[in-house]
Short mmCIF file of C-alpha atoms and ligand atoms in Angstrom, two decimals:
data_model
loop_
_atom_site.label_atom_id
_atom_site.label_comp_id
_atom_site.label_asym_id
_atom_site.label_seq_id
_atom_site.Cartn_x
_atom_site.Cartn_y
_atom_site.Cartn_z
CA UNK A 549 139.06 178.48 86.24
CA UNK A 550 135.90 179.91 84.10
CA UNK A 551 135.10 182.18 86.95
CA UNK A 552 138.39 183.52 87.48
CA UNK A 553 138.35 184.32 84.02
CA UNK A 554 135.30 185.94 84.35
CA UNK A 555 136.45 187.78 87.37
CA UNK A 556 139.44 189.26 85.62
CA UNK A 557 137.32 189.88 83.16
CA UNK A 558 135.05 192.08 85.25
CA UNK A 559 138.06 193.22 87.26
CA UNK A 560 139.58 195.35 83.84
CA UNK A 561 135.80 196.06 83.00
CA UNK A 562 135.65 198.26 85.58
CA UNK A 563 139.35 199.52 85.31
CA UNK A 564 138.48 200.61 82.16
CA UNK A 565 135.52 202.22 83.06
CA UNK A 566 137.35 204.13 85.90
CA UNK A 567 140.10 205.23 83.97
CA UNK A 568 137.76 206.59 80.56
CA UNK A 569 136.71 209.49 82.97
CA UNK A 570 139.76 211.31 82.90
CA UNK A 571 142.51 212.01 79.95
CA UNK A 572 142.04 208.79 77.86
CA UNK A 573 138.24 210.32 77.58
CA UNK A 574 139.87 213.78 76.15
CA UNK A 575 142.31 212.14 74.30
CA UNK A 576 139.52 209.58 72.61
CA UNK A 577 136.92 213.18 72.10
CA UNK A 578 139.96 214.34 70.22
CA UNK A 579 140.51 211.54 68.45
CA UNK A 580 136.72 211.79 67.25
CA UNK A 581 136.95 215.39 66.50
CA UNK A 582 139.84 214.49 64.07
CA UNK A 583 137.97 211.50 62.45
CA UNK A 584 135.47 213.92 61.73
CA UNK A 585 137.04 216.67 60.81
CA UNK A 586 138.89 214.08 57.91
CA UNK A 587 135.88 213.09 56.86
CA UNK A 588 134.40 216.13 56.38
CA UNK A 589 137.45 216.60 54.44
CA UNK A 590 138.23 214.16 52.13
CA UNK A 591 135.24 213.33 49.93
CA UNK A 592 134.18 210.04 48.99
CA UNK A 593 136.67 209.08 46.03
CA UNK A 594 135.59 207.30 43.15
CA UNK A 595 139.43 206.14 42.45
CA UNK A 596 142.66 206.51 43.85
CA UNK A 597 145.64 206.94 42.85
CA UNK A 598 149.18 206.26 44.81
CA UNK A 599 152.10 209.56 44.45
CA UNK A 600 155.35 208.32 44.26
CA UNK A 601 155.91 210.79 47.67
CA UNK A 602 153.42 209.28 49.48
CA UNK A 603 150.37 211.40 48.78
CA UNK A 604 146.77 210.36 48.10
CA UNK A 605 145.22 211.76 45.10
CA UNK A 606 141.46 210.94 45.32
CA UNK A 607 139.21 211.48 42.46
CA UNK A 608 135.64 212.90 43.75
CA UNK A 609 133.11 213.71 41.50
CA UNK A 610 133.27 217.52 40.77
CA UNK A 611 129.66 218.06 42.20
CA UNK A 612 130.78 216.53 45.48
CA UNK A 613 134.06 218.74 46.17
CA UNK A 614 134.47 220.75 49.42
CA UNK A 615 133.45 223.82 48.05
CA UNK A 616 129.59 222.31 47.99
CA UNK A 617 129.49 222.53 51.75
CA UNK A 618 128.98 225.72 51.47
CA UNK A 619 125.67 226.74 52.09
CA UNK A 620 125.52 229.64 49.59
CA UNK A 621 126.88 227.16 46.85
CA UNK A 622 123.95 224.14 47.58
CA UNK A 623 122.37 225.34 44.22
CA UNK A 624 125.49 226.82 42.52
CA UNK A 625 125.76 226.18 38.55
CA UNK A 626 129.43 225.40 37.94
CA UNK A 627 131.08 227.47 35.37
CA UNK A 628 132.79 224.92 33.12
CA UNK A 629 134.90 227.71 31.77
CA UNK A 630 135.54 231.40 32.26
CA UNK A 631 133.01 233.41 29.30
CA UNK A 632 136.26 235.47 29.39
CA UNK A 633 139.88 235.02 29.18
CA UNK A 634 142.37 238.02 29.29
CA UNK A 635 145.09 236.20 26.87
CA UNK A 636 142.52 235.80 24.48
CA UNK A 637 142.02 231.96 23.71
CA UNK A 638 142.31 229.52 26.91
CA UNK A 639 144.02 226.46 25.95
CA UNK A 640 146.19 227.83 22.89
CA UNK A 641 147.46 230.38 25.26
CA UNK A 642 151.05 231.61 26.33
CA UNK A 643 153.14 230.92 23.71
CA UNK A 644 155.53 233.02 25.89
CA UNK A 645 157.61 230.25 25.99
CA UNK A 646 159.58 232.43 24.08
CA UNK A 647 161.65 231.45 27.05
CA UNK A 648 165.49 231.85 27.02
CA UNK A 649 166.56 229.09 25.29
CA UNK A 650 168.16 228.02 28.68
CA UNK A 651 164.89 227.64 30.35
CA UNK A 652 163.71 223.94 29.90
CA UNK A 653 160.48 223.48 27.30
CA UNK A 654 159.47 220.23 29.15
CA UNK A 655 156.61 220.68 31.07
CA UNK A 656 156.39 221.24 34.94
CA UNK A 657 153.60 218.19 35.59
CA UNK A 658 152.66 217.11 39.49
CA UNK A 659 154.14 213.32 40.25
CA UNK A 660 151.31 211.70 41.00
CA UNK A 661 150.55 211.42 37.44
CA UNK A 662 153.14 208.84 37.19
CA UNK A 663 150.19 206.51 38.72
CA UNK A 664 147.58 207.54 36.78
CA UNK A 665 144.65 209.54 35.70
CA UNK A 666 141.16 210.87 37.15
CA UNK A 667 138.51 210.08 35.13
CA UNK A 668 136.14 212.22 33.60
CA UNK A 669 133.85 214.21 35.93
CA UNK A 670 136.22 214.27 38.57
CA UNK A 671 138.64 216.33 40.28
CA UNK A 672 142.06 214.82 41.76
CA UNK A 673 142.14 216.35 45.53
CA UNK A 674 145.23 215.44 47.76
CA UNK A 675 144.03 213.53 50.88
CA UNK A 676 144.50 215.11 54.14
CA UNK A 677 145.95 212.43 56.25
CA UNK A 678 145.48 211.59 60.99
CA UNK A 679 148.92 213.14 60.77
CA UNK A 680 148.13 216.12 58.53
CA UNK A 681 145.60 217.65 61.10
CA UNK A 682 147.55 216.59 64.37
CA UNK A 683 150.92 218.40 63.62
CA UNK A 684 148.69 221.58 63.28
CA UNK A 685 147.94 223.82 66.20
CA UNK A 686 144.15 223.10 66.23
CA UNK A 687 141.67 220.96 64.45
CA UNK A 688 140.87 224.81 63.68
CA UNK A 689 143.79 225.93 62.35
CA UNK A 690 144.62 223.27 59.73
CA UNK A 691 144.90 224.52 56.57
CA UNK A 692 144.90 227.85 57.49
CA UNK A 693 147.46 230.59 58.08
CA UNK A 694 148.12 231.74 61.60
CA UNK A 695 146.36 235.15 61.45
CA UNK A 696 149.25 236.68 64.20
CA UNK A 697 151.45 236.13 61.50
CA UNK A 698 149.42 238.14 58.53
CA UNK A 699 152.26 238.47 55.53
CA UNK A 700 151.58 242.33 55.58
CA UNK A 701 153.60 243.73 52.63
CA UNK A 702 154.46 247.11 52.61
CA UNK A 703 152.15 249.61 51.08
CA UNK A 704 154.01 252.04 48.90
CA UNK A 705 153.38 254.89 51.30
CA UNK A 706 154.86 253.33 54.46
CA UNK A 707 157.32 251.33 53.84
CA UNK A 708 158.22 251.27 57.84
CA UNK A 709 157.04 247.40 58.60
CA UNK A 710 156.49 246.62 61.92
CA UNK A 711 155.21 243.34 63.51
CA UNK A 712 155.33 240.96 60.91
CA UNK A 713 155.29 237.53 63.26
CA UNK A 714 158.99 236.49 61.82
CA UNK A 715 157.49 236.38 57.85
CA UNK A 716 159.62 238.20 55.72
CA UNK A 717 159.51 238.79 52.06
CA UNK A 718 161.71 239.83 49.15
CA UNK A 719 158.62 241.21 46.42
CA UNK A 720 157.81 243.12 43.72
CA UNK A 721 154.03 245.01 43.70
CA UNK A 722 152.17 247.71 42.17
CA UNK A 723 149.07 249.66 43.69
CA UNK A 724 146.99 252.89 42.74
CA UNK A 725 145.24 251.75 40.27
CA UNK A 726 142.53 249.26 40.22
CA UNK A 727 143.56 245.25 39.17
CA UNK A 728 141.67 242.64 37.93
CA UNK A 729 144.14 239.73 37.76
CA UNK A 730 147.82 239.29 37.39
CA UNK A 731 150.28 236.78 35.94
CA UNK A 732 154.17 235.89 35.84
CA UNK A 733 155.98 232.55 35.03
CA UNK A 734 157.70 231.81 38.39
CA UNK A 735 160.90 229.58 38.17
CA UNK A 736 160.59 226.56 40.46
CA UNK A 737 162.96 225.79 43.67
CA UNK A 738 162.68 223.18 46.47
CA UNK A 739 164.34 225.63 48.91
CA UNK A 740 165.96 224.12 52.36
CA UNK A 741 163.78 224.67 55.09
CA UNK A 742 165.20 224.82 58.64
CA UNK A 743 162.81 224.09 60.76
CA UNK A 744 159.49 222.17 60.51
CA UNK A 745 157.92 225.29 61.65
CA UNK A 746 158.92 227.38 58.57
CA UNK A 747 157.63 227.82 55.72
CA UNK A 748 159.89 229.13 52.36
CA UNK A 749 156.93 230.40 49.57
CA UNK A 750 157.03 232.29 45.71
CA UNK A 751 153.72 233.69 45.00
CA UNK A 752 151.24 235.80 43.55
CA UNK A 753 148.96 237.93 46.06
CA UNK A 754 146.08 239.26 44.63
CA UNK A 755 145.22 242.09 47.34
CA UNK A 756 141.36 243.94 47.99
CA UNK A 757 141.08 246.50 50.66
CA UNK A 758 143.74 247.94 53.19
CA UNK A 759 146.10 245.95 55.49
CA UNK A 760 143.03 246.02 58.18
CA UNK A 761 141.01 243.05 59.37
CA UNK A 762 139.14 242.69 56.10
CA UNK A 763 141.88 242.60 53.79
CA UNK A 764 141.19 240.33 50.99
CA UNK A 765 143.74 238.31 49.47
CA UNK A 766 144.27 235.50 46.37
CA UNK A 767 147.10 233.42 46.06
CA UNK A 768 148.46 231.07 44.25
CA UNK A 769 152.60 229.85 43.59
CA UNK A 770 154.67 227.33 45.25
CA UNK A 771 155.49 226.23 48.49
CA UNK A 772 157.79 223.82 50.89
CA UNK A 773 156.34 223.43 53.98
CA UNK A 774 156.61 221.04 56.62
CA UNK A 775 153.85 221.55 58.90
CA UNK A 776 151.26 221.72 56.30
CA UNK A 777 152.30 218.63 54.02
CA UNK A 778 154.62 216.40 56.56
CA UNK A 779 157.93 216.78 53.92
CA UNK A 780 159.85 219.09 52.04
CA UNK A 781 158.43 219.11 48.96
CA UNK A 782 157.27 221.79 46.08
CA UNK A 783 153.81 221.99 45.84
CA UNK A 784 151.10 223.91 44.37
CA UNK A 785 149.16 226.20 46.30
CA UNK A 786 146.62 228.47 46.47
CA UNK A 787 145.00 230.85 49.76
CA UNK A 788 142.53 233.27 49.96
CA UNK A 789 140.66 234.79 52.98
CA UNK A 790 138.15 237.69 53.05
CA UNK A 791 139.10 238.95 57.07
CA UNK A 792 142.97 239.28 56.76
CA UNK A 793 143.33 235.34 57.80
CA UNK A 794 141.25 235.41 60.61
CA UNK A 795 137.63 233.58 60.53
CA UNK A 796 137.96 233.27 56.64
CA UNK A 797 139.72 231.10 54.11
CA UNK A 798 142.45 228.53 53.44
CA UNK A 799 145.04 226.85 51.48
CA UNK A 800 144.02 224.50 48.37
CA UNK A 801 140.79 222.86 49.30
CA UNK A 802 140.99 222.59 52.65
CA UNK A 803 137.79 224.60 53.25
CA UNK A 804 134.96 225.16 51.23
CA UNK A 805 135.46 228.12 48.40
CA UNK A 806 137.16 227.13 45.59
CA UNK A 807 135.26 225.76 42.68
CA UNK A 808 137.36 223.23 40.83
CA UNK A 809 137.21 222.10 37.40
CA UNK A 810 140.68 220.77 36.53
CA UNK A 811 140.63 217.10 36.25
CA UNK A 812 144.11 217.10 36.46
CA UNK A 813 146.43 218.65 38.79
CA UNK A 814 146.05 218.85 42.10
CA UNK A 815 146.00 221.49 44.43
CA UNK A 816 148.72 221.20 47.08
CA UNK A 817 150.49 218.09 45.51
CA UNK A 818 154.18 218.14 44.65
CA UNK A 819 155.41 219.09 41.55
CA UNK A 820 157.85 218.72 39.40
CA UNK A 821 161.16 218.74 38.53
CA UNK A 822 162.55 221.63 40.02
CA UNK A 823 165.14 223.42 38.94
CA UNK A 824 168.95 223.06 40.45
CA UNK A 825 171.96 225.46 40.73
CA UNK A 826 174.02 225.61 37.13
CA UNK A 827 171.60 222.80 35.88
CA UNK A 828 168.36 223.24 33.57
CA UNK A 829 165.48 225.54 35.01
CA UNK A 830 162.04 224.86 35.15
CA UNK A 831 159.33 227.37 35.70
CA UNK A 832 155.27 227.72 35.67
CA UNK A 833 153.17 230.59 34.08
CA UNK A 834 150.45 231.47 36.93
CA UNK A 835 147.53 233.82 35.56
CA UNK A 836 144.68 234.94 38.28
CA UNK A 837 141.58 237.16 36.76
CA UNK A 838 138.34 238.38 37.38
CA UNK A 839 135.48 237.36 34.73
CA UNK A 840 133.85 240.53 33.73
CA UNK A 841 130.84 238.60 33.21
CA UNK A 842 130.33 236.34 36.57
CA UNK A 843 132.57 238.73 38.49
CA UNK A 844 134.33 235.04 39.57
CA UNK A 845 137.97 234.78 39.88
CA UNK A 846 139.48 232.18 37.84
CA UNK A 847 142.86 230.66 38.37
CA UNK A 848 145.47 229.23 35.53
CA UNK A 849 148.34 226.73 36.18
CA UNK A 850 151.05 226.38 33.53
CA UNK A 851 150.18 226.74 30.09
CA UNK A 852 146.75 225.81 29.59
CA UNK A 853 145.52 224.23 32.99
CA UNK A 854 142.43 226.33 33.90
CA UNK A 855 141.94 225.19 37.60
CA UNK A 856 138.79 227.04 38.58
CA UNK A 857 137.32 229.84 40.29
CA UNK A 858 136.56 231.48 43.25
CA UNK A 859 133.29 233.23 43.69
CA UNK A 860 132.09 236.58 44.15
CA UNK A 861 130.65 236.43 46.73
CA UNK A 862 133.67 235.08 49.04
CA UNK A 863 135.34 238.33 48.67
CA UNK A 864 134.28 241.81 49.76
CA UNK A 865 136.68 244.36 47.95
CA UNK A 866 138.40 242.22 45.58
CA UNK A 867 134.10 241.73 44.82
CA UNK A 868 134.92 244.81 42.53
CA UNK A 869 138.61 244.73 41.79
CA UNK A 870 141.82 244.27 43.09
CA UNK A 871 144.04 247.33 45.07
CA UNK A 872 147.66 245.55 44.81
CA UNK A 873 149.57 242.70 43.15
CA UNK A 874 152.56 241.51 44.76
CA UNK A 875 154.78 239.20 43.29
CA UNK A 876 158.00 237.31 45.13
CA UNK A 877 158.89 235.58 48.14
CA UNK A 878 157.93 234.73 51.87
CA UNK A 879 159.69 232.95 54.46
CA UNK A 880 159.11 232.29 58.24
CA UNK A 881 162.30 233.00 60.36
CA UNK A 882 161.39 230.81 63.80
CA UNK A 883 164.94 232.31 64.77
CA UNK A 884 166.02 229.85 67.62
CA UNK A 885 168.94 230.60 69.69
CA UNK A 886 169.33 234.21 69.20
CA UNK A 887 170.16 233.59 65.00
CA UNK A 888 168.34 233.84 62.03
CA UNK A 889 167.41 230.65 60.44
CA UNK A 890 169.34 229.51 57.46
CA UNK A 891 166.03 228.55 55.81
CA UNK A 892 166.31 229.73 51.90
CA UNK A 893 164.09 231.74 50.12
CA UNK A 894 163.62 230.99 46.23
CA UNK A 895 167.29 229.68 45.43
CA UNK A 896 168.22 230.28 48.77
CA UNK A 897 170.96 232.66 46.54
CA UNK A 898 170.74 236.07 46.21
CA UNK A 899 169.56 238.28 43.01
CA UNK A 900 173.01 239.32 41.70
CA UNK A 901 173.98 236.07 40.82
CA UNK A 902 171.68 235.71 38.00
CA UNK A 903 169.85 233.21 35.80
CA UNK A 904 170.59 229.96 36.64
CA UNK A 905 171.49 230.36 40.28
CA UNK A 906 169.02 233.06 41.69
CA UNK A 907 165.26 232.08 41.51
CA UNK A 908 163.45 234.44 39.14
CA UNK A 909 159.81 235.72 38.28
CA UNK A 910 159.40 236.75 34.59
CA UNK A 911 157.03 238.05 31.91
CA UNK A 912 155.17 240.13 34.78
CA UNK A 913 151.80 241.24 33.57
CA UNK A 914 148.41 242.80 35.23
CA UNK A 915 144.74 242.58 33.89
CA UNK A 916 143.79 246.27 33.62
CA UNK A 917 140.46 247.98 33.68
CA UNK A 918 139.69 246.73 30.16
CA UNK A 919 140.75 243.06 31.23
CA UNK A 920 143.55 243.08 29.02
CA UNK A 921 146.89 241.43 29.76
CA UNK A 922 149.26 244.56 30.01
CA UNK A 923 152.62 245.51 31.54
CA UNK A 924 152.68 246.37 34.83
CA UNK A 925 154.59 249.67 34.38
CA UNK A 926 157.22 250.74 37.19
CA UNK A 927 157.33 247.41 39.63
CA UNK A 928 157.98 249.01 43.43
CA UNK A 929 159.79 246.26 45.91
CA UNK A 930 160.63 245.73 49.20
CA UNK A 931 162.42 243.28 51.46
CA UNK A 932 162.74 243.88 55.32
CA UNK A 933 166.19 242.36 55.63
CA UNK A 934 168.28 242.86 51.85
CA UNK A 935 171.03 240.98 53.76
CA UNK A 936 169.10 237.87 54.12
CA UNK A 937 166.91 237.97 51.20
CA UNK A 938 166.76 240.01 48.39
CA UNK A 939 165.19 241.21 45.39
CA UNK A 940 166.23 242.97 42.17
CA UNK A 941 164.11 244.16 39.17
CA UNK A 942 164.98 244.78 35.58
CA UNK A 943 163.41 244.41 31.98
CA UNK A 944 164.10 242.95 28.67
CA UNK A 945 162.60 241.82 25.43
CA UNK A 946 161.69 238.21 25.98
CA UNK A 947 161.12 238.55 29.82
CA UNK A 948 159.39 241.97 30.03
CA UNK A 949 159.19 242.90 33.61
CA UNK A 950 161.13 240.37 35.75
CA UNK A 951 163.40 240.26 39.11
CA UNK A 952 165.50 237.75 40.54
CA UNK A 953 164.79 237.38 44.32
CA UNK A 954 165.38 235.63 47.76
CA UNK A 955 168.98 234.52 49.52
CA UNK A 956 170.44 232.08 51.98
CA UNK A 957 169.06 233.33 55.08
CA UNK A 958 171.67 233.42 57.68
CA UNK A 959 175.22 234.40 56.24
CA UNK A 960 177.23 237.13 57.70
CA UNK A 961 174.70 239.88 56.85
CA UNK A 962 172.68 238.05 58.33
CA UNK A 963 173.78 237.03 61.31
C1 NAG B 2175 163.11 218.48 55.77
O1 NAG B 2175 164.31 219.24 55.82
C2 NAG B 2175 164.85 219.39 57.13
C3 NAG B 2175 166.00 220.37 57.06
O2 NAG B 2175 166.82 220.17 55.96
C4 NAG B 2175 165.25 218.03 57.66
O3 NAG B 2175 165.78 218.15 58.96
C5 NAG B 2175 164.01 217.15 57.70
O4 NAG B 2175 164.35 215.85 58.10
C6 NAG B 2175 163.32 217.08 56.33
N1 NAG B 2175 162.05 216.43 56.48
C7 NAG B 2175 161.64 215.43 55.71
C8 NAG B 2175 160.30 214.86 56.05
O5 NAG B 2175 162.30 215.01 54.79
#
């Protein structure tokens, strides 16, 4: 009996040696590379906290967030606030919620904080789940664009686009001068995405250089996206990359760059509510500047959530001072079967339906060469298909410079 056992025993010993050699061996180096990859990742948390949506919020200790890997930050001094701020004060900021009187006062908060709080010295950072990194492409390519598929807005000059990898936009964006930040309060959506492929977005891009392979770009706004997050939520977001999305760069904190120091949202984690057609309207004020002093750019959530910077040294144009702001809306159109996809950018209705319906950016403002807050002055836009997504400026007293923008996607101008 005991030596059949052991026979057996021996017998799958050695089928399991035999069989290691071939795929399960790639399959189990793969399955290394991702437990690696995670825990270079996600640092070690000093609590946790549970999202209603099934997130992870981990709170690391600020001096041990991704952004330390980064061999030119080892002996980096974080900035615990910007020495400037373009609005004037930092936390007593935006009172701009001169808001119509439609627009909802309650704040825009992430969900998570339904289960509690970071404590002090840390920074909540959503954990990247197995699943997270194996629905992207690569190991590589998590958390970063697909650089074949560069969102490469038109400059004002030629406004012929030509490859742009199925993104299109509906934006707003001023150029010929230099930039060194921009704001807008951007009304909030959870717009129907088709396919997990897709993505539907409503941004700021903060833009250094030409549309070559070194354009530099900062952005922060909202997104739904499948293939990054696993559902269809709204969530926070931010990107930058020095090399037009190639070697450089990535969303939230998903590489190292961003400094932190905002204890309490969290950078790619859902937010909410969101607004709904005919029903109350949230939005959330997004300010991105340079320090004069540092030369860092600093980021701002909402009204009074100062989230952190990137540094100088990331960036090679925007080092000196932005070329571009665009404001509005990106979606990818996977286009199976011949059609365009119905996914929905903003609303996923168009501009001329108004406030209420049609997804809006207001209170549009650029830091100018004296780092003040000022209007942007005559807003150019584009779109590359009006009949699937549009975009429509105007201006008024309590919303200065605003448009209404995006659409349903397929409809019968859009076939
Ligand atoms: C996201 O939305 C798509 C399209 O509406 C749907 O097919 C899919 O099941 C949703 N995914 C999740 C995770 O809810």
């Amino acid at each position: 009996m005991a030596s059949g056992l052991r026979l057996a025993f021996f017998f799958f010993f050695f089928l399991g040696l035999c069989c290691w050699g071939t795929s399960a061996s790639s399959s189990r180096q793969q399955k290394l590379k991702v437990k690696n990859h995670l825990k270079r990742l996600n640092k070690p948390a000093i609590k946790t906290i549970e999202s209603p949506d099934g997130d992870i919020i981990d709170c690391v200790h600020i001096r041990h967030q991704p952004a330390f890997d980064h061999p030119f930050l080892k002996d980096h001094k974080i900035q615990t606030r910007p020495s400037y701020h373009p609005g004037g004060g930092i936390y007593d900021e935006d009172k701009t919620g001169k808001a119509e009187s439609e627009v909802r006062n309650e704040r825009v908060t992430q969900l998570w904080h339904t289960n509690g709080k970071c404590p002090e010295d840390t920074i909540p950072i959503r954990r990247t789940k197995e699943e997270d990194v194996l629905r992207a492409s690569s190991i590589k390519r998590y958390g970063k664009k697909h650089h074949k598929t560069v969102p490469q807005p038109p400059r004002s000059a030629d406004p012929g686009l030509t490859n742009t990898g199925g993104h299109q936009h509906a934006i707003a964006f001023v150029d010929g001068e230099k930039y060194y930040g921009a704001k807008a309060t951007i009304n909030v959506w959870e717009p129907k995405v088709e396919d997990p492929n897709e993505f539907s977005l409503s941004q700021i891009w903060v833009l250094g250089g030409s549309f070559g392979g070194d354009l530099n770009s900062i952005e922060a706004g909202w997104q739904v996206s499948p293939d990054l997050y696993g559902d269809n939520n709204t969530r926070l977001f931010t990107y930058w990359t020095s090399d037009a999305y190639q070697a450089t760069g990535c969303y939230n904190l998903l590489c190292s760059g961003f400094i932190q120091i905002n204890g309490e949202i969290a950078m790619g984690a859902s937010i909410s509510p969101v607004s709904a057609y005919r029903n109350p309207q949230y939005d959330i004020s997004i300010l991105v500047w340079k320090d004069p002093s540092q030369g860092h750019w600093w980021m701002q959530f909402a009204d009074g959530y100062v989230m952190g910077y990137w540094p100088s040294f990331l960036f090679t144009y925007l080092g000196d001072s932005a070329s571009m702001i665009e404001w509005g809306g990106e979606i990818v159109n996977v286009g199976s079967q011949g059609q365009h996809t119905s996914t929905q950018m903003g609303s996923g209705h168009f501009p001329e339906e108004g406030f209420g319906k049609s997804s809006y950016f207001r209170n549009i403002q650029v830091v100018d060469g004296s780092n003040e807050l000022k209007s942007p002055g005559r807003l150019g836009t584009f779109t590359e298909r009006p009949g699937c997504y549009d975009v429509r400026t105007g201006t008024s007293g309590d919303w200065g410079h605003y448009f209404y923008y995006g659409g349903p996607g397929r409809n019968h101008k859009c076939p």
